[in-house]
Amino acid sequence: MMRYGTGMALVLVAGVLWSFQGLIIRQIAEAGSWAVLFWRSLGMVPVLLGFLVWRAGGSPWPAIRKVGLAGVLGGLGLIGAFGGAIYAIQATSIANAVFLFAASPFLAALLGWAVLRERVASQTWAAIAVALVGIFVMVREGLEGGALAGNVAALLSSLGFALFTITLRWRRLDDTLPVVLLGSLFSIVAGALLAGQIGQPLAVPVTDALWSMFMGAVTLSGGMILYTLGSKVVPAAELTLLSNTEVMLAPVWVWLLLGETASVGTLLGGAILLMAMVFNGLSGARRLAQA
């Protein structure tokens, strides 16, 4: 049985790995968003498939089949989550993008209330209200700074991940990796089809393809594997807090290495959003302890 401290460390490392994705996308010179989605998803498949084979001690098909319709719908939601994130990071600042990605837990709570009729605690409603203020501050700045499309893409990415989360709760799926594998397979197809539709070449420079595949194989898949392992012993309310390392570190890497700074509006809105997430996570952990 894994110890709680080990689980916490795995989730923290997962957040650190995810935090490098914006920096890596900044290294991609020519590939468009759908081409990056195609090559990044291509890098994810062998890592996720290999881990599932290793964990099952044989064929991964039973684990994949077990997720059923919920897994398929969750995988489709990940197309929006993955594609929107890539476009957002290319179209707006890293800080803007990752802070808006952090809206996903609140969108999942709202969808869970509307679709699954799940009860939302009063503390969570309060956190959602505060988060909306932070999102408004950031998106309003995008209207002035020309980053509106990137901000909208970041919110759509959050919505896609929230849909993914809702499908897991709908069928009470506790293993996300087969669903993420399906999402990566669907994203390969979607990336190829959409790139062809708008005339975006998949034959990108080798360095762009390698950066994209490295991102899929190491930062995204590696983080998902560590997060899944850690989530076995770390309560859900605390997972949100621990994975915030991605939100906090991603702007730091591009500031240290690329000199990209965040505006006052982004930092203010992001701080409000993070306060809402911390409050929601702490109140969730408190409710869990009382239960």
mmCIF file of C-alpha atoms in Angstrom:
data_model
loop_
_atom_site.group_PDB
_atom_site.id
_atom_site.type_symbol
_atom_site.label_atom_id
_atom_site.label_comp_id
_atom_site.label_asym_id
_atom_site.label_seq_id
_atom_site.Cartn_x
_atom_site.Cartn_y
_atom_site.Cartn_z
ATOM 1 C CA MET A 1 0.000 0.000 0.000
ATOM 2 C CA MET A 2 1.396 3.383 -1.038
ATOM 3 C CA ARG A 3 1.983 5.862 1.783
ATOM 4 C CA TYR A 4 0.186 9.221 1.839
ATOM 5 C CA GLY A 5 3.462 11.163 1.679
ATOM 6 C CA THR A 6 4.537 9.222 -1.414
ATOM 7 C CA GLY A 7 1.199 9.959 -3.082
ATOM 8 C CA MET A 8 1.569 13.677 -2.321
ATOM 9 C CA ALA A 9 5.066 13.695 -3.829
ATOM 10 C CA LEU A 10 3.849 11.965 -7.006
ATOM 11 C CA VAL A 11 1.043 14.502 -7.496
ATOM 12 C CA LEU A 12 3.410 17.417 -6.883
ATOM 13 C CA VAL A 13 5.890 16.054 -9.455
ATOM 14 C CA ALA A 14 2.999 15.603 -11.911
ATOM 15 C CA GLY A 15 2.148 19.292 -11.537
ATOM 16 C CA VAL A 16 5.798 20.244 -12.090
ATOM 17 C CA LEU A 17 5.928 18.166 -15.285
ATOM 18 C CA TRP A 18 2.717 19.757 -16.600
ATOM 19 C CA SER A 19 4.104 23.223 -15.833
ATOM 20 C CA PHE A 20 6.790 22.812 -18.527
ATOM 21 C CA GLN A 21 4.279 22.413 -21.358
ATOM 22 C CA GLY A 22 3.909 26.132 -22.046
ATOM 23 C CA LEU A 23 7.674 26.531 -22.205
ATOM 24 C CA ILE A 24 7.946 23.609 -24.654
ATOM 25 C CA ILE A 25 5.182 24.971 -26.899
ATOM 26 C CA ARG A 26 7.132 28.232 -27.066
ATOM 27 C CA GLN A 27 9.997 26.232 -28.679
ATOM 28 C CA ILE A 28 7.754 25.191 -31.596
ATOM 29 C CA ALA A 29 8.531 27.507 -34.491
ATOM 30 C CA GLU A 30 6.190 26.680 -37.379
ATOM 31 C CA ALA A 31 3.663 23.959 -36.525
ATOM 32 C CA GLY A 32 0.069 25.111 -36.114
ATOM 33 C CA SER A 33 -2.184 24.163 -33.205
ATOM 34 C CA TRP A 34 -3.777 21.133 -34.903
ATOM 35 C CA ALA A 35 -0.427 19.819 -36.108
ATOM 36 C CA VAL A 36 0.958 20.140 -32.571
ATOM 37 C CA LEU A 37 -2.113 18.306 -31.277
ATOM 38 C CA PHE A 38 -1.492 15.503 -33.788
ATOM 39 C CA TRP A 39 2.207 15.033 -32.971
ATOM 40 C CA ARG A 40 1.809 15.512 -29.209
ATOM 41 C CA SER A 41 -0.988 12.920 -29.093
ATOM 42 C CA LEU A 42 1.154 10.576 -31.179
ATOM 43 C CA GLY A 43 3.821 10.827 -28.497
ATOM 44 C CA MET A 44 1.313 10.039 -25.745
ATOM 45 C CA VAL A 45 -0.011 6.752 -27.145
ATOM 46 C CA PRO A 46 3.014 4.426 -26.730
ATOM 47 C CA VAL A 47 3.735 5.669 -23.185
ATOM 48 C CA LEU A 48 0.149 5.290 -21.958
ATOM 49 C CA LEU A 49 -0.317 1.992 -23.778
ATOM 50 C CA GLY A 50 2.969 0.636 -22.411
ATOM 51 C CA PHE A 51 2.054 1.599 -18.847
ATOM 52 C CA LEU A 52 -1.392 -0.021 -19.158
ATOM 53 C CA VAL A 53 0.200 -3.222 -20.511
ATOM 54 C CA TRP A 54 2.733 -3.247 -17.666
ATOM 55 C CA ARG A 55 0.083 -2.621 -15.010
ATOM 56 C CA ALA A 56 -2.291 -5.264 -16.390
ATOM 57 C CA GLY A 57 0.496 -7.809 -16.882
ATOM 58 C CA GLY A 58 -0.800 -8.448 -20.389
ATOM 59 C CA SER A 59 -3.448 -7.040 -22.711
ATOM 60 C CA PRO A 60 -4.758 -3.544 -21.826
ATOM 61 C CA TRP A 61 -8.007 -4.225 -23.681
ATOM 62 C CA PRO A 62 -10.067 -5.270 -20.576
ATOM 63 C CA ALA A 63 -9.212 -1.964 -18.854
ATOM 64 C CA ILE A 64 -10.056 0.012 -21.993
ATOM 65 C CA ARG A 65 -13.322 -1.857 -22.555
ATOM 66 C CA LYS A 66 -14.331 -1.337 -18.927
ATOM 67 C CA VAL A 67 -14.637 2.445 -19.360
ATOM 68 C CA GLY A 68 -17.427 1.969 -21.940
ATOM 69 C CA LEU A 69 -19.481 4.882 -23.237
ATOM 70 C CA ALA A 70 -18.309 7.167 -20.423
ATOM 71 C CA GLY A 71 -14.712 6.616 -21.537
ATOM 72 C CA VAL A 72 -15.560 7.427 -25.146
ATOM 73 C CA LEU A 73 -17.362 10.640 -24.155
ATOM 74 C CA GLY A 74 -14.529 11.573 -21.791
ATOM 75 C CA GLY A 75 -12.005 10.953 -24.558
ATOM 76 C CA LEU A 76 -13.965 13.255 -26.872
ATOM 77 C CA GLY A 77 -13.954 15.919 -24.162
ATOM 78 C CA LEU A 78 -10.162 15.670 -24.029
ATOM 79 C CA ILE A 79 -9.945 16.693 -27.701
ATOM 80 C CA GLY A 80 -11.225 20.121 -26.663
ATOM 81 C CA ALA A 81 -9.071 20.146 -23.541
ATOM 82 C CA PHE A 82 -5.873 19.276 -25.425
ATOM 83 C CA GLY A 83 -6.529 21.343 -28.569
ATOM 84 C CA GLY A 84 -7.787 24.408 -26.710
ATOM 85 C CA ALA A 85 -4.766 24.387 -24.414
ATOM 86 C CA ILE A 86 -2.304 24.325 -27.319
ATOM 87 C CA TYR A 87 -4.065 27.160 -29.165
ATOM 88 C CA ALA A 88 -4.375 29.229 -25.979
ATOM 89 C CA ILE A 89 -0.671 28.975 -25.178
ATOM 90 C CA GLN A 90 0.193 29.958 -28.758
ATOM 91 C CA ALA A 91 -2.285 32.870 -28.815
ATOM 92 C CA THR A 92 -1.960 34.450 -25.363
ATOM 93 C CA SER A 93 0.526 34.634 -22.497
ATOM 94 C CA ILE A 94 1.407 31.498 -20.547
ATOM 95 C CA ALA A 95 0.152 33.139 -17.347
ATOM 96 C CA ASN A 96 -3.215 33.984 -18.907
ATOM 97 C CA ALA A 97 -3.625 30.471 -20.293
ATOM 98 C CA VAL A 98 -2.707 28.464 -17.192
ATOM 99 C CA PHE A 99 -4.682 30.649 -14.810
ATOM 100 C CA LEU A 100 -7.778 30.179 -16.981
ATOM 101 C CA PHE A 101 -7.097 26.418 -17.153
ATOM 102 C CA ALA A 102 -7.517 26.516 -13.374
ATOM 103 C CA ALA A 103 -11.227 27.256 -13.849
ATOM 104 C CA SER A 104 -11.810 23.588 -14.735
ATOM 105 C CA PRO A 105 -12.764 22.355 -11.208
ATOM 106 C CA PHE A 106 -15.413 25.056 -10.948
ATOM 107 C CA LEU A 107 -16.822 24.279 -14.394
ATOM 108 C CA ALA A 108 -16.897 20.597 -13.405
ATOM 109 C CA ALA A 109 -18.826 21.486 -10.229
ATOM 110 C CA LEU A 110 -21.369 23.481 -12.257
ATOM 111 C CA LEU A 111 -21.747 20.708 -14.848
ATOM 112 C CA GLY A 112 -22.062 18.103 -12.115
ATOM 113 C CA TRP A 113 -24.857 20.155 -10.550
ATOM 114 C CA ALA A 114 -26.645 20.757 -13.868
ATOM 115 C CA VAL A 115 -26.180 17.339 -15.516
ATOM 116 C CA LEU A 116 -25.714 14.832 -12.707
ATOM 117 C CA ARG A 117 -27.746 16.694 -10.061
ATOM 118 C CA GLU A 118 -24.786 16.553 -7.693
ATOM 119 C CA ARG A 119 -25.067 18.756 -4.648
ATOM 120 C CA VAL A 120 -22.671 21.705 -4.597
ATOM 121 C CA ALA A 121 -21.576 22.834 -1.130
ATOM 122 C CA SER A 122 -22.206 26.456 -0.164
ATOM 123 C CA GLN A 123 -18.439 26.987 0.172
ATOM 124 C CA THR A 124 -17.982 25.810 -3.405
ATOM 125 C CA TRP A 125 -20.673 28.213 -4.657
ATOM 126 C CA ALA A 126 -18.807 31.024 -2.891
ATOM 127 C CA ALA A 127 -15.516 29.889 -4.472
ATOM 128 C CA ILE A 128 -17.166 29.775 -7.916
ATOM 129 C CA ALA A 129 -18.398 33.359 -7.476
ATOM 130 C CA VAL A 130 -14.893 34.527 -6.534
ATOM 131 C CA ALA A 131 -13.377 32.544 -9.441
ATOM 132 C CA LEU A 132 -15.760 34.233 -11.896
ATOM 133 C CA VAL A 133 -14.477 37.615 -10.733
ATOM 134 C CA GLY A 134 -10.905 36.507 -11.421
ATOM 135 C CA ILE A 135 -11.837 35.133 -14.850
ATOM 136 C CA PHE A 136 -13.654 38.371 -15.715
ATOM 137 C CA VAL A 137 -10.599 40.447 -14.805
ATOM 138 C CA MET A 138 -8.400 38.330 -17.088
ATOM 139 C CA VAL A 139 -10.795 38.024 -20.040
ATOM 140 C CA ARG A 140 -11.663 41.742 -19.892
ATOM 141 C CA GLU A 141 -7.977 42.534 -20.252
ATOM 142 C CA GLY A 142 -7.889 40.259 -23.306
ATOM 143 C CA LEU A 143 -10.441 42.507 -25.011
ATOM 144 C CA GLU A 144 -7.981 45.375 -24.720
ATOM 145 C CA GLY A 145 -4.792 43.434 -25.422
ATOM 146 C CA GLY A 146 -5.957 41.421 -28.453
ATOM 147 C CA ALA A 147 -5.710 38.082 -26.637
ATOM 148 C CA LEU A 148 -9.436 37.363 -26.583
ATOM 149 C CA ALA A 149 -9.196 34.301 -28.871
ATOM 150 C CA GLY A 150 -6.490 32.775 -26.666
ATOM 151 C CA ASN A 151 -8.508 33.452 -23.505
ATOM 152 C CA VAL A 152 -11.629 31.883 -25.009
ATOM 153 C CA ALA A 153 -9.582 28.849 -26.121
ATOM 154 C CA ALA A 154 -8.219 28.471 -22.570
ATOM 155 C CA LEU A 155 -11.743 28.526 -21.139
ATOM 156 C CA LEU A 156 -12.896 26.009 -23.775
ATOM 157 C CA SER A 157 -9.951 23.811 -22.761
ATOM 158 C CA SER A 158 -11.116 24.039 -19.136
ATOM 159 C CA LEU A 159 -14.627 23.136 -20.258
ATOM 160 C CA GLY A 160 -13.306 20.120 -22.181
ATOM 161 C CA PHE A 161 -11.456 18.878 -19.111
ATOM 162 C CA ALA A 162 -14.558 19.487 -16.991
ATOM 163 C CA LEU A 163 -16.588 17.343 -19.433
ATOM 164 C CA PHE A 164 -13.921 14.648 -19.104
ATOM 165 C CA THR A 165 -14.250 14.829 -15.310
ATOM 166 C CA ILE A 166 -18.050 14.667 -15.443
ATOM 167 C CA THR A 167 -18.034 11.504 -17.567
ATOM 168 C CA LEU A 168 -15.771 9.817 -15.003
ATOM 169 C CA ARG A 169 -18.176 10.757 -12.214
ATOM 170 C CA TRP A 170 -21.192 9.726 -14.304
ATOM 171 C CA ARG A 171 -20.041 6.091 -14.423
ATOM 172 C CA ARG A 172 -17.948 6.278 -11.223
ATOM 173 C CA LEU A 173 -14.747 5.484 -13.135
ATOM 174 C CA ASP A 174 -11.730 5.491 -10.851
ATOM 175 C CA ASP A 175 -9.084 4.812 -13.503
ATOM 176 C CA THR A 176 -8.509 7.772 -15.824
ATOM 177 C CA LEU A 177 -5.614 6.414 -17.876
ATOM 178 C CA PRO A 178 -7.648 4.277 -20.335
ATOM 179 C CA VAL A 179 -9.833 7.338 -20.953
ATOM 180 C CA VAL A 180 -6.750 9.524 -21.516
ATOM 181 C CA LEU A 181 -5.459 6.898 -23.973
ATOM 182 C CA LEU A 182 -8.754 7.087 -25.869
ATOM 183 C CA GLY A 183 -8.497 10.886 -25.794
ATOM 184 C CA SER A 184 -5.022 10.784 -27.302
ATOM 185 C CA LEU A 185 -6.178 8.401 -30.062
ATOM 186 C CA PHE A 186 -9.196 10.601 -30.824
ATOM 187 C CA SER A 187 -6.929 13.684 -30.803
ATOM 188 C CA ILE A 188 -4.634 12.145 -33.422
ATOM 189 C CA VAL A 189 -7.625 11.712 -35.737
ATOM 190 C CA ALA A 190 -9.087 15.139 -34.903
ATOM 191 C CA GLY A 191 -5.743 16.877 -35.373
ATOM 192 C CA ALA A 192 -5.228 15.260 -38.776
ATOM 193 C CA LEU A 193 -8.791 15.987 -39.973
ATOM 194 C CA LEU A 194 -8.901 19.600 -38.782
ATOM 195 C CA ALA A 195 -5.396 20.370 -40.027
ATOM 196 C CA GLY A 196 -6.392 19.038 -43.453
ATOM 197 C CA GLN A 197 -9.661 20.999 -43.366
ATOM 198 C CA ILE A 198 -7.917 24.359 -42.909
ATOM 199 C CA GLY A 199 -4.855 23.513 -45.004
ATOM 200 C CA GLN A 200 -2.469 23.273 -42.046
ATOM 201 C CA PRO A 201 0.406 20.895 -42.912
ATOM 202 C CA LEU A 202 1.177 17.922 -40.683
ATOM 203 C CA ALA A 203 4.612 17.653 -42.320
ATOM 204 C CA VAL A 204 6.183 20.107 -39.877
ATOM 205 C CA PRO A 205 9.905 20.671 -39.231
ATOM 206 C CA VAL A 206 11.506 17.713 -37.452
ATOM 207 C CA THR A 207 12.338 19.809 -34.389
ATOM 208 C CA ASP A 208 8.685 20.890 -34.044
ATOM 209 C CA ALA A 209 7.489 17.282 -34.293
ATOM 210 C CA LEU A 210 10.093 16.104 -31.771
ATOM 211 C CA TRP A 211 9.231 18.852 -29.269
ATOM 212 C CA SER A 212 5.530 17.998 -29.614
ATOM 213 C CA MET A 213 6.103 14.250 -29.178
ATOM 214 C CA PHE A 214 8.425 14.854 -26.217
ATOM 215 C CA MET A 215 5.722 16.968 -24.603
ATOM 216 C CA GLY A 216 3.154 14.205 -25.110
ATOM 217 C CA ALA A 217 5.402 11.347 -23.992
ATOM 218 C CA VAL A 218 7.087 12.975 -20.980
ATOM 219 C CA THR A 219 5.307 16.014 -19.548
ATOM 220 C CA LEU A 220 1.675 15.118 -20.320
ATOM 221 C CA SER A 221 1.657 11.301 -20.169
ATOM 222 C CA GLY A 222 4.281 11.132 -17.423
ATOM 223 C CA GLY A 223 2.322 13.633 -15.349
ATOM 224 C CA MET A 224 -0.948 11.744 -15.890
ATOM 225 C CA ILE A 225 0.623 8.453 -14.782
ATOM 226 C CA LEU A 226 2.094 10.001 -11.627
ATOM 227 C CA TYR A 227 -1.150 11.855 -10.868
ATOM 228 C CA THR A 228 -3.200 8.675 -11.268
ATOM 229 C CA LEU A 229 -0.884 6.729 -8.977
ATOM 230 C CA GLY A 230 -0.907 9.468 -6.337
ATOM 231 C CA SER A 231 -4.680 9.902 -6.484
ATOM 232 C CA LYS A 232 -5.100 6.400 -5.042
ATOM 233 C CA VAL A 233 -4.106 7.676 -1.579
ATOM 234 C CA VAL A 234 -4.609 11.470 -1.790
ATOM 235 C CA PRO A 235 -8.210 12.743 -1.328
ATOM 236 C CA ALA A 236 -9.781 14.536 -4.310
ATOM 237 C CA ALA A 237 -10.098 17.855 -2.451
ATOM 238 C CA GLU A 238 -6.330 17.905 -1.859
ATOM 239 C CA LEU A 239 -5.453 16.849 -5.413
ATOM 240 C CA THR A 240 -6.646 20.195 -6.758
ATOM 241 C CA LEU A 241 -4.396 22.072 -4.340
ATOM 242 C CA LEU A 242 -1.326 19.934 -4.973
ATOM 243 C CA SER A 243 -1.628 20.073 -8.758
ATOM 244 C CA ASN A 244 -1.694 23.888 -8.532
ATOM 245 C CA THR A 245 2.080 23.655 -8.867
ATOM 246 C CA GLU A 246 1.391 23.688 -12.630
ATOM 247 C CA VAL A 247 -0.478 26.995 -12.413
ATOM 248 C CA MET A 248 2.139 28.623 -10.198
ATOM 249 C CA LEU A 249 5.285 27.382 -11.966
ATOM 250 C CA ALA A 250 4.342 27.662 -15.665
ATOM 251 C CA PRO A 251 4.601 31.499 -15.760
ATOM 252 C CA VAL A 252 7.828 31.329 -13.738
ATOM 253 C CA TRP A 253 9.629 29.118 -16.301
ATOM 254 C CA VAL A 254 8.831 31.413 -19.250
ATOM 255 C CA TRP A 255 9.767 34.462 -17.198
ATOM 256 C CA LEU A 256 13.130 32.976 -16.131
ATOM 257 C CA LEU A 257 14.070 31.427 -19.490
ATOM 258 C CA LEU A 258 12.243 33.510 -22.118
ATOM 259 C CA GLY A 259 11.679 36.830 -20.345
ATOM 260 C CA GLU A 260 7.893 36.662 -20.823
ATOM 261 C CA THR A 261 6.179 38.693 -18.138
ATOM 262 C CA ALA A 262 2.575 38.746 -17.002
ATOM 263 C CA SER A 263 0.496 41.928 -16.963
ATOM 264 C CA VAL A 264 -1.015 43.411 -13.820
ATOM 265 C CA GLY A 265 -4.494 42.313 -14.898
ATOM 266 C CA THR A 266 -3.346 38.734 -15.448
ATOM 267 C CA LEU A 267 -1.618 38.557 -12.073
ATOM 268 C CA LEU A 268 -4.591 40.137 -10.290
ATOM 269 C CA GLY A 269 -7.157 37.879 -11.955
ATOM 270 C CA GLY A 270 -4.927 34.832 -11.490
ATOM 271 C CA ALA A 271 -4.425 35.624 -7.804
ATOM 272 C CA ILE A 272 -8.205 35.892 -7.309
ATOM 273 C CA LEU A 273 -8.721 32.588 -9.129
ATOM 274 C CA LEU A 274 -6.012 30.852 -7.088
ATOM 275 C CA MET A 275 -7.517 32.177 -3.843
ATOM 276 C CA ALA A 276 -10.844 30.643 -4.865
ATOM 277 C CA MET A 277 -9.167 27.299 -5.641
ATOM 278 C CA VAL A 278 -7.259 27.227 -2.349
ATOM 279 C CA PHE A 279 -10.408 28.094 -0.387
ATOM 280 C CA ASN A 280 -12.381 25.409 -2.212
ATOM 281 C CA GLY A 281 -9.662 22.784 -1.687
ATOM 282 C CA LEU A 282 -9.248 23.559 2.005
ATOM 283 C CA SER A 283 -13.001 23.538 2.642
ATOM 284 C CA GLY A 284 -13.286 20.224 0.772
ATOM 285 C CA ALA A 285 -10.483 18.707 2.841
ATOM 286 C CA ARG A 286 -12.174 19.957 6.022
ATOM 287 C CA ARG A 287 -15.515 18.425 5.020
ATOM 288 C CA LEU A 288 -13.763 15.142 4.228
ATOM 289 C CA ALA A 289 -12.035 15.105 7.612
ATOM 290 C CA GLN A 290 -15.337 15.750 9.407
ATOM 291 C CA ALA A 291 -17.017 12.945 7.449
#
